[in-house]
């Protein structure tokens, strides 16, 4: 076994989950800090409108990226399953196919960025005083997204064998470069949103190249040979079977967020948009543990299913569920409690802070519901079931949010009535996912 890998099948589960998750939590924390630094630099040195312009693109960029992020989840499951089964030939084919899919995905996103950015922002009723800056920012980010997409696929390859340390090192280096370039481009050269976007792309390119260099020099079946890159259609089919539902779920999830952003934009106030943008960045810190334990769920489950250790699947789910709920609840309450101070780091305007605090209450305090939902979904994906969780997510999250925003919000046009749809949709979906998980686990044990 590679020295950077973890024995997810035979070793002590709880201990190895912690070993797997600590680098991921550190990586998530650093990612949030670097993103926060970006937004703080924009808010403090480029102004309220620039902050709103960057924030207004977040849900759209996430929407465009979601499908390929889902495919990287498919890569994680397929390779982890092959590692558990000891199928080295399938691992090699899966790794090669993953890198090719990442390159193709980045090219597709670049075309979307060039030709669809302004149209989509107009559909979202982006305020007229920020739409030009938002369009420029979105085009630059999507045109350079090939580095991010390939990095995500490469990280999934390393994560599938339990290696979460080296992606952390790459993130540290690229994140520091990102912050330094932000300070240079925005404060010294006064490039505002263009500077922030350019800094992001350059730092992502550096991280991507470091990760590719690592994969090229691996000494096991996950090694990448650039001369032999090709698509294996059996692997692609299996990756898409898991990944496309995960990607569509992410797209549907982000589509509902686009509608939420449009509802926020309907107030036609850059102050409200800036408050929402600052709060969205602050609340990201509450996802640090939740995201790590969700990743552990899918990777550990995939390897154990591949190794025919079905008895471990339920244990993995309960371990990660307790850890996920604990971390998300504690982090959510703390972020909300210190919300005034945290939001003040992004913008000094009391009205921006007051509007951001409304979002923090509804999203952060009830975030543990989202955590439970994610554990059930990722456990089922690890068991090789992806379609039903996606249908449940679309009905529970997107359906509830869209119905709420179309029928309830117009009757009570306040920010509270927008944000309350988050915890309501999480609660409904968690109940759906729990029922599906029980049925999926029963079928797995009977196979």
CSV table of C-alpha atoms in Angstrom, one decimal:
chain,number,residue,atom,x,y,z
A,1,UNK,CA,0.0,0.0,0.0
A,2,UNK,CA,1.2,3.5,-0.9
A,3,UNK,CA,2.6,5.4,2.2
A,4,UNK,CA,0.0,8.1,1.6
A,5,UNK,CA,-2.9,5.7,1.5
A,6,UNK,CA,-5.2,4.5,4.3
A,7,UNK,CA,-6.5,1.0,4.9
A,8,UNK,CA,-10.3,1.7,4.8
A,9,UNK,CA,-11.3,-2.0,4.9
A,10,UNK,CA,-9.3,-3.8,7.6
A,11,UNK,CA,-8.1,-1.0,9.8
A,12,UNK,CA,-10.0,0.5,12.7
A,13,UNK,CA,-12.8,2.4,11.1
A,14,UNK,CA,-13.3,5.4,13.4
A,15,UNK,CA,-9.6,6.1,13.7
A,16,UNK,CA,-9.1,5.9,10.0
A,17,UNK,CA,-12.1,8.1,9.3
A,18,UNK,CA,-10.4,10.8,11.5
A,19,UNK,CA,-7.0,10.3,9.8
A,20,UNK,CA,-8.8,10.7,6.4
A,21,UNK,CA,-10.9,13.7,7.5
A,22,UNK,CA,-8.3,15.9,9.3
A,23,UNK,CA,-6.4,16.9,6.2
A,24,UNK,CA,-9.8,17.4,4.4
A,25,UNK,CA,-11.0,19.7,7.2
A,26,UNK,CA,-7.7,21.6,7.1
A,27,UNK,CA,-8.0,21.8,3.3
A,28,UNK,CA,-11.6,23.0,3.6
A,29,UNK,CA,-10.7,25.6,6.2
A,30,UNK,CA,-7.8,26.9,4.1
A,31,UNK,CA,-10.1,27.1,1.1
A,32,UNK,CA,-12.6,29.1,3.0
A,33,UNK,CA,-9.9,31.4,4.4
A,34,UNK,CA,-8.5,32.0,0.9
A,35,UNK,CA,-12.0,32.6,-0.5
A,36,UNK,CA,-12.7,34.9,2.4
A,37,UNK,CA,-9.5,36.8,1.7
A,38,UNK,CA,-10.6,37.3,-1.9
A,39,UNK,CA,-14.0,38.7,-0.8
A,40,UNK,CA,-12.5,40.8,1.9
A,41,UNK,CA,-10.0,42.4,-0.5
A,42,UNK,CA,-12.8,43.1,-2.9
A,43,UNK,CA,-15.2,44.5,-0.3
A,44,UNK,CA,-12.6,46.6,1.5
A,45,UNK,CA,-10.6,47.9,-1.5
A,46,UNK,CA,-12.8,47.7,-4.5
A,47,UNK,CA,-16.1,48.7,-2.9
A,48,UNK,CA,-19.6,47.6,-2.2
A,49,UNK,CA,-20.6,47.2,-5.9
A,50,UNK,CA,-17.6,45.1,-6.7
A,51,UNK,CA,-18.4,42.8,-3.7
A,52,UNK,CA,-22.0,42.5,-4.9
A,53,UNK,CA,-20.8,41.9,-8.5
A,54,UNK,CA,-18.6,38.9,-7.5
A,55,UNK,CA,-21.3,37.5,-5.1
A,56,UNK,CA,-24.0,37.7,-7.8
A,57,UNK,CA,-22.1,35.2,-9.9
A,58,UNK,CA,-21.6,32.5,-7.3
A,59,UNK,CA,-24.7,30.5,-7.8
A,60,UNK,CA,-24.4,30.5,-11.6
A,61,UNK,CA,-20.7,29.5,-11.5
A,62,UNK,CA,-21.6,26.7,-9.1
A,63,UNK,CA,-24.5,25.6,-11.4
A,64,UNK,CA,-22.2,25.3,-14.4
A,65,UNK,CA,-19.5,23.5,-12.4
A,66,UNK,CA,-22.0,21.0,-10.8
A,67,UNK,CA,-22.2,18.4,-13.5
A,68,UNK,CA,-18.4,17.9,-13.7
A,69,UNK,CA,-18.1,18.0,-9.9
A,70,UNK,CA,-20.7,15.2,-9.9
A,71,UNK,CA,-18.6,13.2,-12.4
A,72,UNK,CA,-15.6,13.6,-10.1
A,73,UNK,CA,-17.8,12.0,-7.4
A,74,UNK,CA,-18.3,9.1,-9.8
A,75,UNK,CA,-14.6,8.9,-10.3
A,76,UNK,CA,-14.1,8.6,-6.6
A,77,UNK,CA,-16.6,5.8,-6.2
A,78,UNK,CA,-15.4,3.8,-9.3
A,79,UNK,CA,-11.7,3.9,-8.3
A,80,UNK,CA,-12.3,3.3,-4.6
A,81,UNK,CA,-14.4,0.3,-5.5
A,82,UNK,CA,-11.7,-1.0,-7.8
A,83,UNK,CA,-9.1,-0.5,-5.1
A,84,UNK,CA,-11.2,-2.4,-2.6
A,85,UNK,CA,-11.6,-5.2,-5.1
A,86,UNK,CA,-7.8,-5.2,-5.9
A,87,UNK,CA,-8.6,-4.7,-9.7
A,88,UNK,CA,-5.4,-2.8,-10.8
A,89,UNK,CA,-6.3,-2.9,-14.5
A,90,UNK,CA,-9.6,-1.2,-13.8
A,91,UNK,CA,-7.9,1.4,-11.6
A,92,UNK,CA,-5.5,2.4,-14.4
A,93,UNK,CA,-8.3,2.7,-17.0
A,94,UNK,CA,-10.4,4.7,-14.5
A,95,UNK,CA,-7.6,7.2,-13.8
A,96,UNK,CA,-6.9,7.8,-17.5
A,97,UNK,CA,-10.5,8.3,-18.3
A,98,UNK,CA,-10.9,10.7,-15.4
A,99,UNK,CA,-8.2,13.1,-16.5
A,100,UNK,CA,-9.7,13.1,-20.1
A,101,UNK,CA,-13.1,13.8,-18.7
A,102,UNK,CA,-11.7,16.7,-16.7
A,103,UNK,CA,-10.0,18.3,-19.8
A,104,UNK,CA,-13.2,17.9,-21.8
A,105,UNK,CA,-15.3,19.4,-19.0
A,106,UNK,CA,-13.1,22.4,-18.7
A,107,UNK,CA,-13.3,23.1,-22.5
A,108,UNK,CA,-17.2,22.9,-22.3
A,109,UNK,CA,-17.3,25.4,-19.3
A,110,UNK,CA,-15.0,27.8,-21.2
A,111,UNK,CA,-17.5,28.0,-24.1
A,112,UNK,CA,-20.4,28.4,-21.7
A,113,UNK,CA,-18.5,31.3,-20.0
A,114,UNK,CA,-17.9,33.1,-23.2
A,115,UNK,CA,-21.3,32.9,-24.7
A,116,UNK,CA,-23.8,32.5,-21.9
A,117,UNK,CA,-22.6,34.6,-19.0
A,118,UNK,CA,-24.4,37.9,-19.5
A,119,UNK,CA,-27.6,36.2,-20.8
A,120,UNK,CA,-27.8,34.1,-17.6
A,121,UNK,CA,-27.1,37.1,-15.3
A,122,UNK,CA,-29.8,39.0,-17.1
A,123,UNK,CA,-32.2,36.1,-16.5
A,124,UNK,CA,-31.4,36.4,-12.8
A,125,UNK,CA,-32.4,40.1,-12.7
A,126,UNK,CA,-28.9,41.1,-11.7
A,127,UNK,CA,-29.0,44.8,-10.7
A,128,UNK,CA,-27.9,47.1,-13.5
A,129,UNK,CA,-25.2,48.8,-11.6
A,130,UNK,CA,-23.2,45.6,-11.2
A,131,UNK,CA,-24.1,43.4,-14.2
A,132,UNK,CA,-21.1,44.6,-16.3
A,133,UNK,CA,-18.6,43.7,-13.6
A,134,UNK,CA,-20.4,40.4,-12.9
A,135,UNK,CA,-20.2,39.4,-16.6
A,136,UNK,CA,-16.5,40.1,-16.8
A,137,UNK,CA,-15.8,38.2,-13.6
A,138,UNK,CA,-17.9,35.2,-14.7
A,139,UNK,CA,-16.3,35.0,-18.2
A,140,UNK,CA,-12.8,35.0,-16.8
A,141,UNK,CA,-13.5,32.4,-14.1
A,142,UNK,CA,-15.3,30.0,-16.5
A,143,UNK,CA,-12.7,30.4,-19.3
A,144,UNK,CA,-10.0,29.3,-16.9
A,145,UNK,CA,-12.1,26.6,-15.2
A,146,UNK,CA,-10.2,23.7,-17.0
A,147,UNK,CA,-7.6,23.9,-14.2
A,148,UNK,CA,-10.2,23.6,-11.5
A,149,UNK,CA,-12.1,20.8,-13.2
A,150,UNK,CA,-8.9,18.7,-13.8
A,151,UNK,CA,-7.8,19.4,-10.2
A,152,UNK,CA,-11.1,18.1,-8.9
A,153,UNK,CA,-10.8,14.9,-10.9
A,154,UNK,CA,-7.2,14.5,-9.8
A,155,UNK,CA,-8.1,15.1,-6.2
A,156,UNK,CA,-10.8,12.4,-6.5
A,157,UNK,CA,-8.2,10.0,-7.7
A,158,UNK,CA,-6.0,10.6,-4.7
A,159,UNK,CA,-8.9,10.6,-2.3
A,160,UNK,CA,-10.2,7.3,-3.5
A,161,UNK,CA,-7.1,5.6,-2.0
A,162,UNK,CA,-7.3,7.7,1.2
A,163,UNK,CA,-4.7,10.3,0.3
A,164,UNK,CA,-6.0,13.6,1.6
A,165,UNK,CA,-2.7,15.0,2.7
A,166,UNK,CA,-1.0,16.0,-0.6
A,167,UNK,CA,-4.1,17.9,-2.0
A,168,UNK,CA,-3.8,19.9,1.3
A,169,UNK,CA,-0.2,20.8,0.5
A,170,UNK,CA,-1.1,21.9,-3.0
A,171,UNK,CA,-4.0,24.0,-1.7
A,172,UNK,CA,-1.7,25.7,0.8
A,173,UNK,CA,0.7,26.8,-1.9
A,174,UNK,CA,-1.9,27.8,-4.5
A,175,UNK,CA,-4.1,29.6,-1.9
A,176,UNK,CA,-1.2,31.7,-0.6
A,177,UNK,CA,-0.4,32.6,-4.2
A,178,UNK,CA,-4.0,33.5,-4.7
A,179,UNK,CA,-4.1,35.9,-1.7
A,180,UNK,CA,-0.8,37.6,-2.7
A,181,UNK,CA,-2.0,38.1,-6.3
A,182,UNK,CA,-5.3,39.5,-5.0
A,183,UNK,CA,-3.5,42.1,-3.0
A,184,UNK,CA,-1.2,42.9,-5.9
A,185,UNK,CA,-3.9,43.1,-8.6
A,186,UNK,CA,-6.6,44.8,-6.5
A,187,UNK,CA,-4.8,47.2,-4.2
A,188,UNK,CA,-1.7,48.0,-6.3
A,189,UNK,CA,-3.0,47.8,-9.8
A,190,UNK,CA,-6.7,48.6,-9.0
A,191,UNK,CA,-8.0,45.8,-11.3
A,192,UNK,CA,-11.0,45.2,-9.0
A,193,UNK,CA,-13.1,42.2,-10.2
A,194,UNK,CA,-10.7,41.4,-13.1
A,195,UNK,CA,-7.8,41.2,-10.7
A,196,UNK,CA,-9.7,38.9,-8.3
A,197,UNK,CA,-10.7,36.6,-11.2
A,198,UNK,CA,-7.2,36.6,-12.7
A,199,UNK,CA,-5.6,35.7,-9.3
A,200,UNK,CA,-8.1,32.8,-8.9
A,201,UNK,CA,-7.3,31.3,-12.4
A,202,UNK,CA,-3.5,31.7,-12.0
A,203,UNK,CA,-3.5,30.0,-8.5
A,204,UNK,CA,-5.8,27.2,-9.8
A,205,UNK,CA,-3.4,26.6,-12.7
A,206,UNK,CA,-0.5,26.2,-10.3
A,207,UNK,CA,-2.5,23.8,-8.0
A,208,UNK,CA,-3.6,21.7,-11.0
A,209,UNK,CA,0.0,21.4,-12.4
A,210,UNK,CA,1.3,20.3,-9.0
A,211,UNK,CA,-1.3,17.7,-8.7
A,212,UNK,CA,-0.7,16.4,-12.2
A,213,UNK,CA,3.0,16.2,-11.5
A,214,UNK,CA,2.2,14.1,-8.5
A,215,UNK,CA,0.0,11.7,-10.4
A,216,UNK,CA,2.5,11.3,-13.2
A,217,UNK,CA,5.1,10.2,-10.6
A,218,UNK,CA,2.9,7.8,-8.6
A,219,UNK,CA,4.3,4.3,-8.1
A,220,UNK,CA,1.0,2.4,-8.1
A,221,UNK,CA,-2.0,1.8,-10.4
A,222,UNK,CA,-3.2,5.4,-10.0
A,223,UNK,CA,-0.2,6.7,-12.0
A,224,UNK,CA,-1.1,9.0,-14.9
A,225,UNK,CA,0.7,8.4,-18.2
A,226,UNK,CA,0.0,11.4,-20.4
A,227,UNK,CA,1.1,9.5,-23.5
A,228,UNK,CA,-1.6,6.9,-23.0
A,229,UNK,CA,-4.6,9.1,-22.0
A,230,UNK,CA,-7.8,7.7,-23.4
A,231,UNK,CA,-11.4,7.1,-22.6
A,232,UNK,CA,-12.4,3.6,-21.6
A,233,UNK,CA,-16.1,3.5,-22.3
A,234,UNK,CA,-17.0,0.8,-19.7
A,235,UNK,CA,-15.3,3.0,-17.1
A,236,UNK,CA,-17.0,6.2,-18.4
A,237,UNK,CA,-20.4,4.4,-18.4
A,238,UNK,CA,-19.9,3.4,-14.8
A,239,UNK,CA,-18.6,6.8,-13.8
A,240,UNK,CA,-21.5,8.5,-15.5
A,241,UNK,CA,-24.0,6.1,-13.8
A,242,UNK,CA,-22.8,7.4,-10.5
A,243,UNK,CA,-21.6,10.8,-11.4
A,244,UNK,CA,-24.4,12.2,-13.7
A,245,UNK,CA,-27.1,11.8,-11.0
A,246,UNK,CA,-24.7,13.4,-8.5
A,247,UNK,CA,-24.0,16.2,-11.0
A,248,UNK,CA,-27.7,16.7,-11.8
A,249,UNK,CA,-28.4,16.8,-8.1
A,250,UNK,CA,-25.8,19.6,-7.8
A,251,UNK,CA,-27.2,21.4,-10.8
A,252,UNK,CA,-30.7,21.2,-9.5
A,253,UNK,CA,-29.5,22.2,-6.0
A,254,UNK,CA,-27.7,25.2,-7.5
A,255,UNK,CA,-30.6,26.0,-9.8
A,256,UNK,CA,-32.8,26.5,-6.7
A,257,UNK,CA,-30.0,28.8,-5.4
A,258,UNK,CA,-30.1,30.7,-8.7
A,259,UNK,CA,-33.8,31.3,-8.1
A,260,UNK,CA,-33.1,32.3,-4.5
A,261,UNK,CA,-30.4,34.8,-5.8
A,262,UNK,CA,-33.0,36.1,-8.3
A,263,UNK,CA,-35.5,36.7,-5.5
A,264,UNK,CA,-32.8,38.6,-3.6
A,265,UNK,CA,-31.9,40.5,-6.8
A,266,UNK,CA,-35.6,41.5,-7.1
A,267,UNK,CA,-35.2,43.9,-4.2
A,268,UNK,CA,-33.0,45.8,-6.7
A,269,UNK,CA,-30.5,46.8,-3.9
A,270,UNK,CA,-26.8,46.3,-4.1
A,271,UNK,CA,-26.8,46.6,-0.2
A,272,UNK,CA,-29.0,43.5,0.1
A,273,UNK,CA,-27.0,41.6,-2.6
A,274,UNK,CA,-23.7,42.6,-0.8
A,275,UNK,CA,-25.1,41.4,2.5
A,276,UNK,CA,-26.1,38.1,1.0
A,277,UNK,CA,-22.7,37.7,-0.7
A,278,UNK,CA,-20.8,38.4,2.6
A,279,UNK,CA,-23.1,36.0,4.5
A,280,UNK,CA,-22.6,33.3,1.9
A,281,UNK,CA,-18.9,33.5,2.3
A,282,UNK,CA,-19.1,33.6,6.1
A,283,UNK,CA,-21.4,30.5,6.3
A,284,UNK,CA,-18.9,28.5,4.2
A,285,UNK,CA,-16.9,28.1,7.4
A,286,UNK,CA,-19.7,26.0,8.8
A,287,UNK,CA,-19.2,23.4,6.1
A,288,UNK,CA,-15.6,22.5,7.0
A,289,UNK,CA,-16.3,19.4,9.0
A,290,UNK,CA,-19.5,18.5,7.2
A,291,UNK,CA,-17.9,18.3,3.8
A,292,UNK,CA,-15.0,16.2,5.1
A,293,UNK,CA,-17.3,13.6,6.8
A,294,UNK,CA,-19.5,13.4,3.7
A,295,UNK,CA,-16.4,12.6,1.6
A,296,UNK,CA,-15.3,10.0,4.1
A,297,UNK,CA,-18.7,8.4,3.9
A,298,UNK,CA,-18.6,7.9,0.1
A,299,UNK,CA,-15.0,6.8,-0.1
A,300,UNK,CA,-15.0,4.4,2.9
A,301,UNK,CA,-18.3,2.9,1.8
A,302,UNK,CA,-17.1,2.4,-1.8
A,303,UNK,CA,-13.9,0.6,-0.8
A,304,UNK,CA,-15.8,-1.7,1.7
A,305,UNK,CA,-18.4,-2.6,-0.9
A,306,UNK,CA,-15.7,-3.4,-3.4
A,307,UNK,CA,-13.9,-5.6,-0.8
A,308,UNK,CA,-17.2,-7.3,0.0
A,309,UNK,CA,-17.2,-6.0,3.6
A,310,UNK,CA,-20.8,-5.1,3.7
A,311,UNK,CA,-20.9,-5.4,7.5
A,312,UNK,CA,-18.9,-2.1,7.7
A,313,UNK,CA,-21.3,0.0,5.7
A,314,UNK,CA,-23.8,0.7,8.5
A,315,UNK,CA,-21.0,1.4,10.9
A,316,UNK,CA,-19.4,3.9,8.5
A,317,UNK,CA,-22.8,5.7,8.1
A,318,UNK,CA,-23.4,6.0,11.9
A,319,UNK,CA,-19.8,7.1,12.6
A,320,UNK,CA,-19.8,9.9,10.0
A,321,UNK,CA,-23.4,10.9,10.8
A,322,UNK,CA,-22.6,11.6,14.5
A,323,UNK,CA,-19.4,13.4,13.6
A,324,UNK,CA,-21.2,15.4,10.8
A,325,UNK,CA,-24.1,16.5,12.9
A,326,UNK,CA,-21.9,17.5,15.8
A,327,UNK,CA,-19.5,19.6,13.7
A,328,UNK,CA,-22.2,21.3,11.6
A,329,UNK,CA,-24.3,22.3,14.6
A,330,UNK,CA,-21.5,23.7,16.7
A,331,UNK,CA,-19.9,25.5,13.8
A,332,UNK,CA,-23.3,26.9,12.6
A,333,UNK,CA,-24.3,28.3,16.0
A,334,UNK,CA,-20.8,29.9,16.5
A,335,UNK,CA,-20.8,31.5,13.1
A,336,UNK,CA,-24.3,33.0,13.7
A,337,UNK,CA,-23.4,34.2,17.2
A,338,UNK,CA,-20.3,36.0,16.0
A,339,UNK,CA,-22.0,37.0,12.8
A,340,UNK,CA,-21.8,40.8,13.3
A,341,UNK,CA,-18.0,40.7,13.7
A,342,UNK,CA,-17.5,38.2,10.8
A,343,UNK,CA,-19.7,40.2,8.4
A,344,UNK,CA,-17.9,43.4,9.4
A,345,UNK,CA,-14.7,41.9,8.0
A,346,UNK,CA,-16.2,42.1,4.5
A,347,UNK,CA,-18.0,45.4,4.6
A,348,UNK,CA,-18.4,48.2,7.2
A,349,UNK,CA,-21.9,49.3,6.1
A,350,UNK,CA,-24.3,48.5,9.0
A,351,UNK,CA,-27.1,47.7,6.6
A,352,UNK,CA,-25.0,45.2,4.7
A,353,UNK,CA,-24.2,43.5,8.0
A,354,UNK,CA,-27.8,43.5,9.2
A,355,UNK,CA,-29.0,41.9,5.9
A,356,UNK,CA,-26.3,39.3,6.0
A,357,UNK,CA,-27.1,38.4,9.6
A,358,UNK,CA,-30.6,37.4,8.5
A,359,UNK,CA,-29.2,34.8,6.2
A,360,UNK,CA,-26.8,33.5,8.8
A,361,UNK,CA,-29.6,32.6,11.2
A,362,UNK,CA,-31.7,30.6,8.8
A,363,UNK,CA,-28.8,28.8,7.1
A,364,UNK,CA,-26.1,28.3,9.8
A,365,UNK,CA,-28.2,27.5,12.9
A,366,UNK,CA,-30.2,24.8,11.0
A,367,UNK,CA,-27.2,23.5,8.9
A,368,UNK,CA,-27.1,20.1,10.8
A,369,UNK,CA,-30.2,19.1,8.8
A,370,UNK,CA,-28.1,19.5,5.6
A,371,UNK,CA,-25.4,17.5,7.2
A,372,UNK,CA,-27.7,14.5,7.9
A,373,UNK,CA,-29.1,14.7,4.4
A,374,UNK,CA,-25.5,14.6,2.9
A,375,UNK,CA,-24.5,11.6,4.9
A,376,UNK,CA,-27.5,9.5,3.8
A,377,UNK,CA,-26.9,10.5,0.1
A,378,UNK,CA,-23.2,9.8,0.1
A,379,UNK,CA,-23.6,6.5,1.9
A,380,UNK,CA,-26.0,5.4,-0.9
A,381,UNK,CA,-23.6,6.6,-3.6
A,382,UNK,CA,-20.9,4.5,-2.0
A,383,UNK,CA,-23.2,1.5,-2.2
A,384,UNK,CA,-23.5,2.2,-6.0
A,385,UNK,CA,-27.0,3.7,-5.8
A,386,UNK,CA,-27.1,7.3,-7.2
A,387,UNK,CA,-30.4,7.8,-9.1
A,388,UNK,CA,-32.9,7.6,-6.3
A,389,UNK,CA,-31.0,9.9,-4.0
A,390,UNK,CA,-31.0,12.4,-6.9
A,391,UNK,CA,-34.7,12.2,-7.4
A,392,UNK,CA,-35.3,12.6,-3.7
A,393,UNK,CA,-33.0,15.6,-3.6
A,394,UNK,CA,-34.7,17.3,-6.6
A,395,UNK,CA,-38.1,16.8,-5.1
A,396,UNK,CA,-37.2,17.6,-1.5
A,397,UNK,CA,-34.8,20.5,-2.0
A,398,UNK,CA,-35.5,22.1,-5.3
A,399,UNK,CA,-39.2,21.3,-5.4
A,400,UNK,CA,-39.9,22.8,-1.9
A,401,UNK,CA,-37.7,25.9,-2.5
A,402,UNK,CA,-39.2,26.7,-5.9
A,403,UNK,CA,-42.8,26.2,-4.7
A,404,UNK,CA,-42.0,28.4,-1.6
A,405,UNK,CA,-40.4,31.2,-3.7
A,406,UNK,CA,-43.1,31.1,-6.3
A,407,UNK,CA,-46.2,31.0,-4.1
A,408,UNK,CA,-45.3,32.0,-0.5
A,409,UNK,CA,-42.5,34.7,-1.0
A,410,UNK,CA,-44.6,36.9,-3.3
A,411,UNK,CA,-47.2,37.2,-0.5
A,412,UNK,CA,-44.7,38.1,2.1
A,413,UNK,CA,-41.8,39.9,0.4
A,414,UNK,CA,-39.1,39.9,3.1
A,415,UNK,CA,-35.6,38.4,3.3
A,416,UNK,CA,-36.8,36.1,6.1
A,417,UNK,CA,-39.3,34.5,3.8
A,418,UNK,CA,-36.6,33.8,1.3
A,419,UNK,CA,-34.1,32.3,3.7
A,420,UNK,CA,-36.5,30.1,5.7
A,421,UNK,CA,-36.9,27.9,2.6
A,422,UNK,CA,-33.4,26.5,3.3
A,423,UNK,CA,-34.1,24.6,6.6
A,424,UNK,CA,-37.6,23.6,5.4
A,425,UNK,CA,-36.2,22.0,2.3
A,426,UNK,CA,-33.4,20.3,4.2
A,427,UNK,CA,-35.9,18.8,6.7
A,428,UNK,CA,-38.2,17.4,4.0
A,429,UNK,CA,-35.3,15.9,2.0
A,430,UNK,CA,-33.6,14.3,5.1
A,431,UNK,CA,-36.8,12.4,5.8
A,432,UNK,CA,-36.9,11.1,2.2
A,433,UNK,CA,-33.2,10.2,2.2
A,434,UNK,CA,-33.5,8.3,5.5
A,435,UNK,CA,-36.3,6.1,4.2
A,436,UNK,CA,-34.3,5.4,1.0
A,437,UNK,CA,-31.1,4.6,2.9
A,438,UNK,CA,-32.9,1.9,4.9
A,439,UNK,CA,-34.2,0.3,1.8
A,440,UNK,CA,-30.9,0.6,-0.1
A,441,UNK,CA,-28.9,-0.9,2.8
A,442,UNK,CA,-31.4,-3.8,3.1
A,443,UNK,CA,-31.0,-4.6,-0.6
A,444,UNK,CA,-27.2,-4.5,-0.3
A,445,UNK,CA,-27.2,-6.9,2.6
A,446,UNK,CA,-29.5,-9.3,0.7
A,447,UNK,CA,-27.4,-9.4,-2.5
